[in-house]
Amino acid sequence: MHDNQPGARRRLDFAGLRVPAASYSLPAPSETLHLGPDTPDRFDALYVGRLTVTDLTAAEAEFLRAYFLAQLDTVRDQNIAAFERRIPRRYAAVRPAGRAGDWATAVTCDPQNAQSLLVLGPTGTGKTHFAYGALRAVAETGVRVSWQAFTEPDLFAHLRPSHGRDDEQALRDVASADVLFIDDLGAAKLSDWTEEVTYRVINYRYEQCLPGIYTSNIPPKELASAIGGRIASRLTEMCERISLKGDDLRKGARS
Ligand SMILES: Nc1ncnc2c1ncn2[C@@H]1O[C@H](COP(=O)(O)OP(=O)(O)OP(=O)(O)O)[C@@H](O)[C@H]1O
Ligand SMILES: [Mg+2]
């Protein structure tokens, strides 16, 4: 088992094997001896970056790819079960749509280079629905990814100074999630404290290149004045913008 070695994990040639960047365990030598007496050693060398996939035989590469993908199948089922336990009931039926699948692939294969998503549009156009679909897409990749989801007002409630708790740790826990979803940016009343908290969370993710999903129904031109110019500027650089248009879907549901 090598999957607790972050350095080794980073050096494994995920792209060459065409598998997401995840923690995988290697097969036991007894499982690979049919591929050749040197196979276990070559797999070990590949795992720590001393060999690349092109140094393997085609049969070895195919075996390892299938072995790793089988591990994702197990995690995928666990991920989806956890996702379905945590998602708000209203959005329980969401499925990935539009860019969500490609985004999930980017988030799991190359998180440091994955753009975050800024989903904008008027009330009821499906921003929250889309965002939970994107989180589901991440779960469906089978890569173990920690995610946190808050509406902006709930995030402030969660981070409000609380007696007997390490408030800095609470902020770090939110800011450092593998994927962070903040719904309804600009929904809470702006104050020096809310602006500071949002700035610290977004700036951490900006500096560490961590992917997330942010939604708002504030028109793009008004975003800076609603959430603060320095936060809006970072979001603009770190996010791909998705604009949802149309009527309020809730009105359609009522008629
Ligand atoms: N693609 C979709 N297919 C089916 N139902 C959808 C879809 N998109 C949104 N809905 C439904 O429409 C309603 C409004 O969607 P949602 O809550 O995502 O809107 P919103 O843009 O987040 O609104 P707000 O700005 O008020 O938060 C919800 O009941 C949601 O489940
Ligand atoms: Mg919403």
mmCIF file with all atom_site columns, C-alpha atoms in Angstrom, residues 58-237:
data_model
loop_
_atom_site.group_PDB
_atom_site.id
_atom_site.type_symbol
_atom_site.label_atom_id
_atom_site.label_alt_id
_atom_site.label_comp_id
_atom_site.label_asym_id
_atom_site.label_entity_id
_atom_site.label_seq_id
_atom_site.pdbx_PDB_ins_code
_atom_site.Cartn_x
_atom_site.Cartn_y
_atom_site.Cartn_z
_atom_site.occupancy
_atom_site.B_iso_or_equiv
_atom_site.pdbx_formal_charge
_atom_site.auth_seq_id
_atom_site.auth_comp_id
_atom_site.auth_asym_id
_atom_site.auth_atom_id
_atom_site.pdbx_PDB_model_num
ATOM 1   C CA . ALA A 1 58  ? 1.074   -2.649 -23.124 1.00 0.00 ? 58  ALA A CA 1
ATOM 2   C CA . ALA A 1 59  ? -0.320  -5.534 -21.023 1.00 0.00 ? 59  ALA A CA 1
ATOM 3   C CA . GLU A 1 60  ? 1.107   -4.048 -17.808 1.00 0.00 ? 60  GLU A CA 1
ATOM 4   C CA . ALA A 1 61  ? -0.292  -0.585 -18.559 1.00 0.00 ? 61  ALA A CA 1
ATOM 5   C CA . GLU A 1 62  ? -3.706  -1.998 -19.374 1.00 0.00 ? 62  GLU A CA 1
ATOM 6   C CA . PHE A 1 63  ? -3.709  -4.170 -16.235 1.00 0.00 ? 63  PHE A CA 1
ATOM 7   C CA . LEU A 1 64  ? -2.791  -1.227 -14.007 1.00 0.00 ? 64  LEU A CA 1
ATOM 8   C CA . ARG A 1 65  ? -5.347  1.071  -15.609 1.00 0.00 ? 65  ARG A CA 1
ATOM 9   C CA . ALA A 1 66  ? -8.113  -1.501 -15.076 1.00 0.00 ? 66  ALA A CA 1
ATOM 10  C CA . TYR A 1 67  ? -6.886  -2.177 -11.526 1.00 0.00 ? 67  TYR A CA 1
ATOM 11  C CA . PHE A 1 68  ? -7.025  1.535  -10.662 1.00 0.00 ? 68  PHE A CA 1
ATOM 12  C CA . LEU A 1 69  ? -10.397 2.104  -12.348 1.00 0.00 ? 69  LEU A CA 1
ATOM 13  C CA . ALA A 1 70  ? -11.865 -0.761 -10.317 1.00 0.00 ? 70  ALA A CA 1
ATOM 14  C CA . GLN A 1 71  ? -10.809 1.104  -7.150  1.00 0.00 ? 71  GLN A CA 1
ATOM 15  C CA . LEU A 1 72  ? -12.679 4.179  -8.392  1.00 0.00 ? 72  LEU A CA 1
ATOM 16  C CA . ASP A 1 73  ? -15.856 2.096  -8.793  1.00 0.00 ? 73  ASP A CA 1
ATOM 17  C CA . THR A 1 74  ? -15.858 1.326  -5.080  1.00 0.00 ? 74  THR A CA 1
ATOM 18  C CA . VAL A 1 75  ? -15.246 4.947  -4.084  1.00 0.00 ? 75  VAL A CA 1
ATOM 19  C CA . ARG A 1 76  ? -17.836 6.165  -6.630  1.00 0.00 ? 76  ARG A CA 1
ATOM 20  C CA . ASP A 1 77  ? -20.587 4.224  -4.856  1.00 0.00 ? 77  ASP A CA 1
ATOM 21  C CA . GLN A 1 78  ? -19.452 5.625  -1.477  1.00 0.00 ? 78  GLN A CA 1
ATOM 22  C CA . ASN A 1 79  ? -19.237 9.164  -2.905  1.00 0.00 ? 79  ASN A CA 1
ATOM 23  C CA . ILE A 1 80  ? -22.725 9.062  -4.382  1.00 0.00 ? 80  ILE A CA 1
ATOM 24  C CA . ALA A 1 81  ? -24.207 7.636  -1.189  1.00 0.00 ? 81  ALA A CA 1
ATOM 25  C CA . ALA A 1 82  ? -22.519 10.421 0.841   1.00 0.00 ? 82  ALA A CA 1
ATOM 26  C CA . PHE A 1 83  ? -23.649 13.047 -1.681  1.00 0.00 ? 83  PHE A CA 1
ATOM 27  C CA . GLU A 1 84  ? -27.248 11.834 -1.485  1.00 0.00 ? 84  GLU A CA 1
ATOM 28  C CA . ARG A 1 85  ? -27.146 11.952 2.320   1.00 0.00 ? 85  ARG A CA 1
ATOM 29  C CA . ARG A 1 86  ? -25.926 15.554 2.375   1.00 0.00 ? 86  ARG A CA 1
ATOM 30  C CA . ILE A 1 87  ? -27.744 17.247 -0.496  1.00 0.00 ? 87  ILE A CA 1
ATOM 31  C CA . PRO A 1 88  ? -30.830 19.358 0.391   1.00 0.00 ? 88  PRO A CA 1
ATOM 32  C CA . ARG A 1 89  ? -34.015 17.411 -0.350  1.00 0.00 ? 89  ARG A CA 1
ATOM 33  C CA . ARG A 1 90  ? -35.180 19.980 -2.935  1.00 0.00 ? 90  ARG A CA 1
ATOM 34  C CA . TYR A 1 91  ? -32.224 19.133 -5.141  1.00 0.00 ? 91  TYR A CA 1
ATOM 35  C CA . ALA A 1 92  ? -32.119 15.393 -4.483  1.00 0.00 ? 92  ALA A CA 1
ATOM 36  C CA . ALA A 1 93  ? -32.923 14.531 -8.099  1.00 0.00 ? 93  ALA A CA 1
ATOM 37  C CA . VAL A 1 94  ? -30.263 16.728 -9.721  1.00 0.00 ? 94  VAL A CA 1
ATOM 38  C CA . ARG A 1 95  ? -28.034 15.217 -12.346 1.00 0.00 ? 95  ARG A CA 1
ATOM 39  C CA . PRO A 1 96  ? -24.932 16.766 -13.901 1.00 0.00 ? 96  PRO A CA 1
ATOM 40  C CA . ALA A 1 97  ? -25.798 19.090 -16.792 1.00 0.00 ? 97  ALA A CA 1
ATOM 41  C CA . GLY A 1 98  ? -23.953 21.224 -19.321 1.00 0.00 ? 98  GLY A CA 1
ATOM 42  C CA . ARG A 1 99  ? -20.357 21.898 -18.329 1.00 0.00 ? 99  ARG A CA 1
ATOM 43  C CA . ALA A 1 100 ? -20.640 19.944 -15.074 1.00 0.00 ? 100 ALA A CA 1
ATOM 44  C CA . GLY A 1 101 ? -19.093 16.696 -16.351 1.00 0.00 ? 101 GLY A CA 1
ATOM 45  C CA . ASP A 1 102 ? -16.074 18.385 -17.952 1.00 0.00 ? 102 ASP A CA 1
ATOM 46  C CA . TRP A 1 103 ? -15.597 20.508 -14.869 1.00 0.00 ? 103 TRP A CA 1
ATOM 47  C CA . ALA A 1 104 ? -15.645 17.451 -12.609 1.00 0.00 ? 104 ALA A CA 1
ATOM 48  C CA . THR A 1 105 ? -13.004 15.810 -14.789 1.00 0.00 ? 105 THR A CA 1
ATOM 49  C CA . ALA A 1 106 ? -10.803 18.913 -14.532 1.00 0.00 ? 106 ALA A CA 1
ATOM 50  C CA . VAL A 1 107 ? -11.337 19.126 -10.758 1.00 0.00 ? 107 VAL A CA 1
ATOM 51  C CA . THR A 1 108 ? -10.348 15.512 -10.202 1.00 0.00 ? 108 THR A CA 1
ATOM 52  C CA . CYS A 1 109 ? -7.586  15.162 -12.797 1.00 0.00 ? 109 CYS A CA 1
ATOM 53  C CA . ASP A 1 110 ? -5.847  18.505 -12.406 1.00 0.00 ? 110 ASP A CA 1
ATOM 54  C CA . PRO A 1 111 ? -7.345  20.433 -9.450  1.00 0.00 ? 111 PRO A CA 1
ATOM 55  C CA . GLN A 1 112 ? -4.619  23.095 -9.312  1.00 0.00 ? 112 GLN A CA 1
ATOM 56  C CA . ASN A 1 113 ? -5.419  24.146 -12.863 1.00 0.00 ? 113 ASN A CA 1
ATOM 57  C CA . ALA A 1 114 ? -9.190  23.692 -12.786 1.00 0.00 ? 114 ALA A CA 1
ATOM 58  C CA . GLN A 1 115 ? -11.085 26.966 -13.085 1.00 0.00 ? 115 GLN A CA 1
ATOM 59  C CA . SER A 1 116 ? -13.789 27.544 -10.503 1.00 0.00 ? 116 SER A CA 1
ATOM 60  C CA . LEU A 1 117 ? -17.327 28.221 -11.727 1.00 0.00 ? 117 LEU A CA 1
ATOM 61  C CA . LEU A 1 118 ? -19.189 31.482 -11.190 1.00 0.00 ? 118 LEU A CA 1
ATOM 62  C CA . VAL A 1 119 ? -22.843 30.826 -11.952 1.00 0.00 ? 119 VAL A CA 1
ATOM 63  C CA . LEU A 1 120 ? -24.835 34.015 -12.465 1.00 0.00 ? 120 LEU A CA 1
ATOM 64  C CA . GLY A 1 121 ? -28.454 34.612 -13.368 1.00 0.00 ? 121 GLY A CA 1
ATOM 65  C CA . PRO A 1 122 ? -31.725 35.998 -12.062 1.00 0.00 ? 122 PRO A CA 1
ATOM 66  C CA . THR A 1 123 ? -33.749 34.345 -9.318  1.00 0.00 ? 123 THR A CA 1
ATOM 67  C CA . GLY A 1 124 ? -35.091 30.915 -10.156 1.00 0.00 ? 124 GLY A CA 1
ATOM 68  C CA . THR A 1 125 ? -33.020 30.254 -13.273 1.00 0.00 ? 125 THR A CA 1
ATOM 69  C CA . GLY A 1 126 ? -31.480 27.078 -11.841 1.00 0.00 ? 126 GLY A CA 1
ATOM 70  C CA . LYS A 1 127 ? -28.139 28.192 -10.359 1.00 0.00 ? 127 LYS A CA 1
ATOM 71  C CA . THR A 1 128 ? -28.340 26.093 -7.210  1.00 0.00 ? 128 THR A CA 1
ATOM 72  C CA . HIS A 1 129 ? -29.715 23.167 -9.205  1.00 0.00 ? 129 HIS A CA 1
ATOM 73  C CA . PHE A 1 130 ? -26.795 23.381 -11.627 1.00 0.00 ? 130 PHE A CA 1
ATOM 74  C CA . ALA A 1 131 ? -24.234 23.690 -8.819  1.00 0.00 ? 131 ALA A CA 1
ATOM 75  C CA . TYR A 1 132 ? -25.436 20.583 -6.989  1.00 0.00 ? 132 TYR A CA 1
ATOM 76  C CA . GLY A 1 133 ? -25.398 18.765 -10.317 1.00 0.00 ? 133 GLY A CA 1
ATOM 77  C CA . ALA A 1 134 ? -21.748 19.744 -10.677 1.00 0.00 ? 134 ALA A CA 1
ATOM 78  C CA . LEU A 1 135 ? -20.984 18.465 -7.164  1.00 0.00 ? 135 LEU A CA 1
ATOM 79  C CA . ARG A 1 136 ? -22.701 15.213 -8.066  1.00 0.00 ? 136 ARG A CA 1
ATOM 80  C CA . ALA A 1 137 ? -20.530 15.001 -11.192 1.00 0.00 ? 137 ALA A CA 1
ATOM 81  C CA . VAL A 1 138 ? -17.457 15.258 -8.963  1.00 0.00 ? 138 VAL A CA 1
ATOM 82  C CA . ALA A 1 139 ? -18.800 12.437 -6.764  1.00 0.00 ? 139 ALA A CA 1
ATOM 83  C CA . GLU A 1 140 ? -19.468 10.331 -9.852  1.00 0.00 ? 140 GLU A CA 1
ATOM 84  C CA . THR A 1 141 ? -15.832 10.469 -10.953 1.00 0.00 ? 141 THR A CA 1
ATOM 85  C CA . GLY A 1 142 ? -15.032 8.051  -8.141  1.00 0.00 ? 142 GLY A CA 1
ATOM 86  C CA . VAL A 1 143 ? -12.247 10.259 -6.798  1.00 0.00 ? 143 VAL A CA 1
ATOM 87  C CA . ARG A 1 144 ? -12.440 10.930 -3.065  1.00 0.00 ? 144 ARG A CA 1
ATOM 88  C CA . VAL A 1 145 ? -12.994 14.684 -2.849  1.00 0.00 ? 145 VAL A CA 1
ATOM 89  C CA . SER A 1 146 ? -14.054 16.605 0.249   1.00 0.00 ? 146 SER A CA 1
ATOM 90  C CA . TRP A 1 147 ? -16.689 19.220 -0.455  1.00 0.00 ? 147 TRP A CA 1
ATOM 91  C CA . GLN A 1 148 ? -18.485 21.843 1.582   1.00 0.00 ? 148 GLN A CA 1
ATOM 92  C CA . ALA A 1 149 ? -21.624 23.725 0.583   1.00 0.00 ? 149 ALA A CA 1
ATOM 93  C CA . PHE A 1 150 ? -23.144 26.820 2.195   1.00 0.00 ? 150 PHE A CA 1
ATOM 94  C CA . THR A 1 151 ? -25.410 29.634 1.218   1.00 0.00 ? 151 THR A CA 1
ATOM 95  C CA . GLU A 1 152 ? -23.555 32.853 1.900   1.00 0.00 ? 152 GLU A CA 1
ATOM 96  C CA . PRO A 1 153 ? -25.774 33.760 4.907   1.00 0.00 ? 153 PRO A CA 1
ATOM 97  C CA . ASP A 1 154 ? -25.304 30.246 6.337   1.00 0.00 ? 154 ASP A CA 1
ATOM 98  C CA . LEU A 1 155 ? -21.560 30.515 5.844   1.00 0.00 ? 155 LEU A CA 1
ATOM 99  C CA . PHE A 1 156 ? -21.516 33.696 7.931   1.00 0.00 ? 156 PHE A CA 1
ATOM 100 C CA . ALA A 1 157 ? -23.655 32.047 10.589  1.00 0.00 ? 157 ALA A CA 1
ATOM 101 C CA . HIS A 1 158 ? -21.261 29.095 10.618  1.00 0.00 ? 158 HIS A CA 1
ATOM 102 C CA . LEU A 1 159 ? -18.186 31.312 10.956  1.00 0.00 ? 159 LEU A CA 1
ATOM 103 C CA . ARG A 1 160 ? -19.546 33.825 13.448  1.00 0.00 ? 160 ARG A CA 1
ATOM 104 C CA . PRO A 1 161 ? -17.233 33.846 16.495  1.00 0.00 ? 161 PRO A CA 1
ATOM 105 C CA . SER A 1 162 ? -18.359 31.111 18.831  1.00 0.00 ? 162 SER A CA 1
ATOM 106 C CA . HIS A 1 163 ? -17.350 30.703 22.447  1.00 0.00 ? 163 HIS A CA 1
ATOM 107 C CA . GLY A 1 164 ? -15.291 27.595 23.161  1.00 0.00 ? 164 GLY A CA 1
ATOM 108 C CA . ARG A 1 165 ? -14.423 26.925 19.535  1.00 0.00 ? 165 ARG A CA 1
ATOM 109 C CA . ASP A 1 166 ? -11.275 27.623 17.527  1.00 0.00 ? 166 ASP A CA 1
ATOM 110 C CA . ASP A 1 167 ? -12.768 30.134 15.065  1.00 0.00 ? 167 ASP A CA 1
ATOM 111 C CA . GLU A 1 168 ? -9.604  30.274 12.967  1.00 0.00 ? 168 GLU A CA 1
ATOM 112 C CA . GLN A 1 169 ? -9.715  26.498 12.549  1.00 0.00 ? 169 GLN A CA 1
ATOM 113 C CA . ALA A 1 170 ? -13.374 26.700 11.495  1.00 0.00 ? 170 ALA A CA 1
ATOM 114 C CA . LEU A 1 171 ? -12.446 29.223 8.821   1.00 0.00 ? 171 LEU A CA 1
ATOM 115 C CA . ARG A 1 172 ? -9.505  27.144 7.647   1.00 0.00 ? 172 ARG A CA 1
ATOM 116 C CA . ASP A 1 173 ? -11.701 24.033 7.409   1.00 0.00 ? 173 ASP A CA 1
ATOM 117 C CA . VAL A 1 174 ? -14.085 25.832 5.066   1.00 0.00 ? 174 VAL A CA 1
ATOM 118 C CA . ALA A 1 175 ? -11.391 27.599 3.064   1.00 0.00 ? 175 ALA A CA 1
ATOM 119 C CA . SER A 1 176 ? -9.345  24.458 2.483   1.00 0.00 ? 176 SER A CA 1
ATOM 120 C CA . ALA A 1 177 ? -12.080 22.019 1.363   1.00 0.00 ? 177 ALA A CA 1
ATOM 121 C CA . ASP A 1 178 ? -11.130 20.267 -1.870  1.00 0.00 ? 178 ASP A CA 1
ATOM 122 C CA . VAL A 1 179 ? -14.247 21.816 -3.438  1.00 0.00 ? 179 VAL A CA 1
ATOM 123 C CA . LEU A 1 180 ? -16.218 24.691 -1.915  1.00 0.00 ? 180 LEU A CA 1
ATOM 124 C CA . PHE A 1 181 ? -19.696 25.721 -3.034  1.00 0.00 ? 181 PHE A CA 1
ATOM 125 C CA . ILE A 1 182 ? -20.943 29.114 -1.838  1.00 0.00 ? 182 ILE A CA 1
ATOM 126 C CA . ASP A 1 183 ? -24.488 29.753 -2.996  1.00 0.00 ? 183 ASP A CA 1
ATOM 127 C CA . ASP A 1 184 ? -26.029 33.230 -3.265  1.00 0.00 ? 184 ASP A CA 1
ATOM 128 C CA . LEU A 1 185 ? -23.029 35.512 -2.964  1.00 0.00 ? 185 LEU A CA 1
ATOM 129 C CA . GLY A 1 186 ? -24.302 38.948 -2.096  1.00 0.00 ? 186 GLY A CA 1
ATOM 130 C CA . ALA A 1 187 ? -27.435 37.624 -0.403  1.00 0.00 ? 187 ALA A CA 1
ATOM 131 C CA . ALA A 1 188 ? -26.323 38.657 3.087   1.00 0.00 ? 188 ALA A CA 1
ATOM 132 C CA . LYS A 1 189 ? -26.092 42.257 4.208   1.00 0.00 ? 189 LYS A CA 1
ATOM 133 C CA . LEU A 1 190 ? -22.550 43.524 3.592   1.00 0.00 ? 190 LEU A CA 1
ATOM 134 C CA . SER A 1 191 ? -20.592 44.596 6.657   1.00 0.00 ? 191 SER A CA 1
ATOM 135 C CA . ASP A 1 192 ? -16.883 44.964 7.394   1.00 0.00 ? 192 ASP A CA 1
ATOM 136 C CA . TRP A 1 193 ? -16.965 41.536 9.077   1.00 0.00 ? 193 TRP A CA 1
ATOM 137 C CA . THR A 1 194 ? -18.809 39.715 6.231   1.00 0.00 ? 194 THR A CA 1
ATOM 138 C CA . GLU A 1 195 ? -16.491 41.273 3.677   1.00 0.00 ? 195 GLU A CA 1
ATOM 139 C CA . GLU A 1 196 ? -13.428 40.231 5.658   1.00 0.00 ? 196 GLU A CA 1
ATOM 140 C CA . VAL A 1 197 ? -14.641 36.641 6.052   1.00 0.00 ? 197 VAL A CA 1
ATOM 141 C CA . THR A 1 198 ? -15.531 36.305 2.369   1.00 0.00 ? 198 THR A CA 1
ATOM 142 C CA . TYR A 1 199 ? -12.240 37.876 1.386   1.00 0.00 ? 199 TYR A CA 1
ATOM 143 C CA . ARG A 1 200 ? -10.249 35.490 3.577   1.00 0.00 ? 200 ARG A CA 1
ATOM 144 C CA . VAL A 1 201 ? -12.046 32.406 2.267   1.00 0.00 ? 201 VAL A CA 1
ATOM 145 C CA . ILE A 1 202 ? -11.925 33.422 -1.403  1.00 0.00 ? 202 ILE A CA 1
ATOM 146 C CA . ASN A 1 203 ? -8.369  34.737 -1.171  1.00 0.00 ? 203 ASN A CA 1
ATOM 147 C CA . TYR A 1 204 ? -7.167  31.464 0.380   1.00 0.00 ? 204 TYR A CA 1
ATOM 148 C CA . ARG A 1 205 ? -8.721  29.512 -2.451  1.00 0.00 ? 205 ARG A CA 1
ATOM 149 C CA . TYR A 1 206 ? -7.354  31.969 -4.979  1.00 0.00 ? 206 TYR A CA 1
ATOM 150 C CA . GLU A 1 207 ? -3.827  31.673 -3.610  1.00 0.00 ? 207 GLU A CA 1
ATOM 151 C CA . GLN A 1 208 ? -3.950  27.882 -3.243  1.00 0.00 ? 208 GLN A CA 1
ATOM 152 C CA . CYS A 1 209 ? -5.654  27.373 -6.639  1.00 0.00 ? 209 CYS A CA 1
ATOM 153 C CA . LEU A 1 210 ? -8.530  25.374 -5.127  1.00 0.00 ? 210 LEU A CA 1
ATOM 154 C CA . PRO A 1 211 ? -11.631 24.838 -7.262  1.00 0.00 ? 211 PRO A CA 1
ATOM 155 C CA . GLY A 1 212 ? -15.131 25.865 -6.225  1.00 0.00 ? 212 GLY A CA 1
ATOM 156 C CA . ILE A 1 213 ? -18.567 26.910 -7.376  1.00 0.00 ? 213 ILE A CA 1
ATOM 157 C CA . TYR A 1 214 ? -19.992 30.311 -6.548  1.00 0.00 ? 214 TYR A CA 1
ATOM 158 C CA . THR A 1 215 ? -23.438 31.565 -7.494  1.00 0.00 ? 215 THR A CA 1
ATOM 159 C CA . SER A 1 216 ? -25.123 34.938 -7.362  1.00 0.00 ? 216 SER A CA 1
ATOM 160 C CA . ASN A 1 217 ? -28.205 36.602 -8.754  1.00 0.00 ? 217 ASN A CA 1
ATOM 161 C CA . ILE A 1 218 ? -26.497 39.965 -8.722  1.00 0.00 ? 218 ILE A CA 1
ATOM 162 C CA . PRO A 1 219 ? -25.881 41.318 -12.258 1.00 0.00 ? 219 PRO A CA 1
ATOM 163 C CA . PRO A 1 220 ? -22.167 41.106 -13.167 1.00 0.00 ? 220 PRO A CA 1
ATOM 164 C CA . LYS A 1 221 ? -21.726 44.875 -13.282 1.00 0.00 ? 221 LYS A CA 1
ATOM 165 C CA . GLU A 1 222 ? -23.041 45.248 -9.727  1.00 0.00 ? 222 GLU A CA 1
ATOM 166 C CA . LEU A 1 223 ? -21.135 42.333 -8.205  1.00 0.00 ? 223 LEU A CA 1
ATOM 167 C CA . ALA A 1 224 ? -18.133 44.380 -7.097  1.00 0.00 ? 224 ALA A CA 1
ATOM 168 C CA . SER A 1 225 ? -20.233 46.880 -5.164  1.00 0.00 ? 225 SER A CA 1
ATOM 169 C CA . ALA A 1 226 ? -22.349 44.087 -3.643  1.00 0.00 ? 226 ALA A CA 1
ATOM 170 C CA . ILE A 1 227 ? -19.559 41.791 -2.412  1.00 0.00 ? 227 ILE A CA 1
ATOM 171 C CA . GLY A 1 228 ? -16.473 44.020 -2.485  1.00 0.00 ? 228 GLY A CA 1
ATOM 172 C CA . GLY A 1 229 ? -14.163 44.875 -5.359  1.00 0.00 ? 229 GLY A CA 1
ATOM 173 C CA . ARG A 1 230 ? -11.193 42.767 -4.258  1.00 0.00 ? 230 ARG A CA 1
ATOM 174 C CA . ILE A 1 231 ? -13.356 39.645 -3.895  1.00 0.00 ? 231 ILE A CA 1
ATOM 175 C CA . ALA A 1 232 ? -15.074 40.213 -7.251  1.00 0.00 ? 232 ALA A CA 1
ATOM 176 C CA . SER A 1 233 ? -11.717 40.764 -8.931  1.00 0.00 ? 233 SER A CA 1
ATOM 177 C CA . ARG A 1 234 ? -10.363 37.430 -7.647  1.00 0.00 ? 234 ARG A CA 1
ATOM 178 C CA . LEU A 1 235 ? -13.534 35.597 -8.655  1.00 0.00 ? 235 LEU A CA 1
ATOM 179 C CA . THR A 1 236 ? -13.283 37.044 -12.147 1.00 0.00 ? 236 THR A CA 1
ATOM 180 C CA . GLU A 1 237 ? -9.768  35.709 -12.556 1.00 0.00 ? 237 GLU A CA 1
#
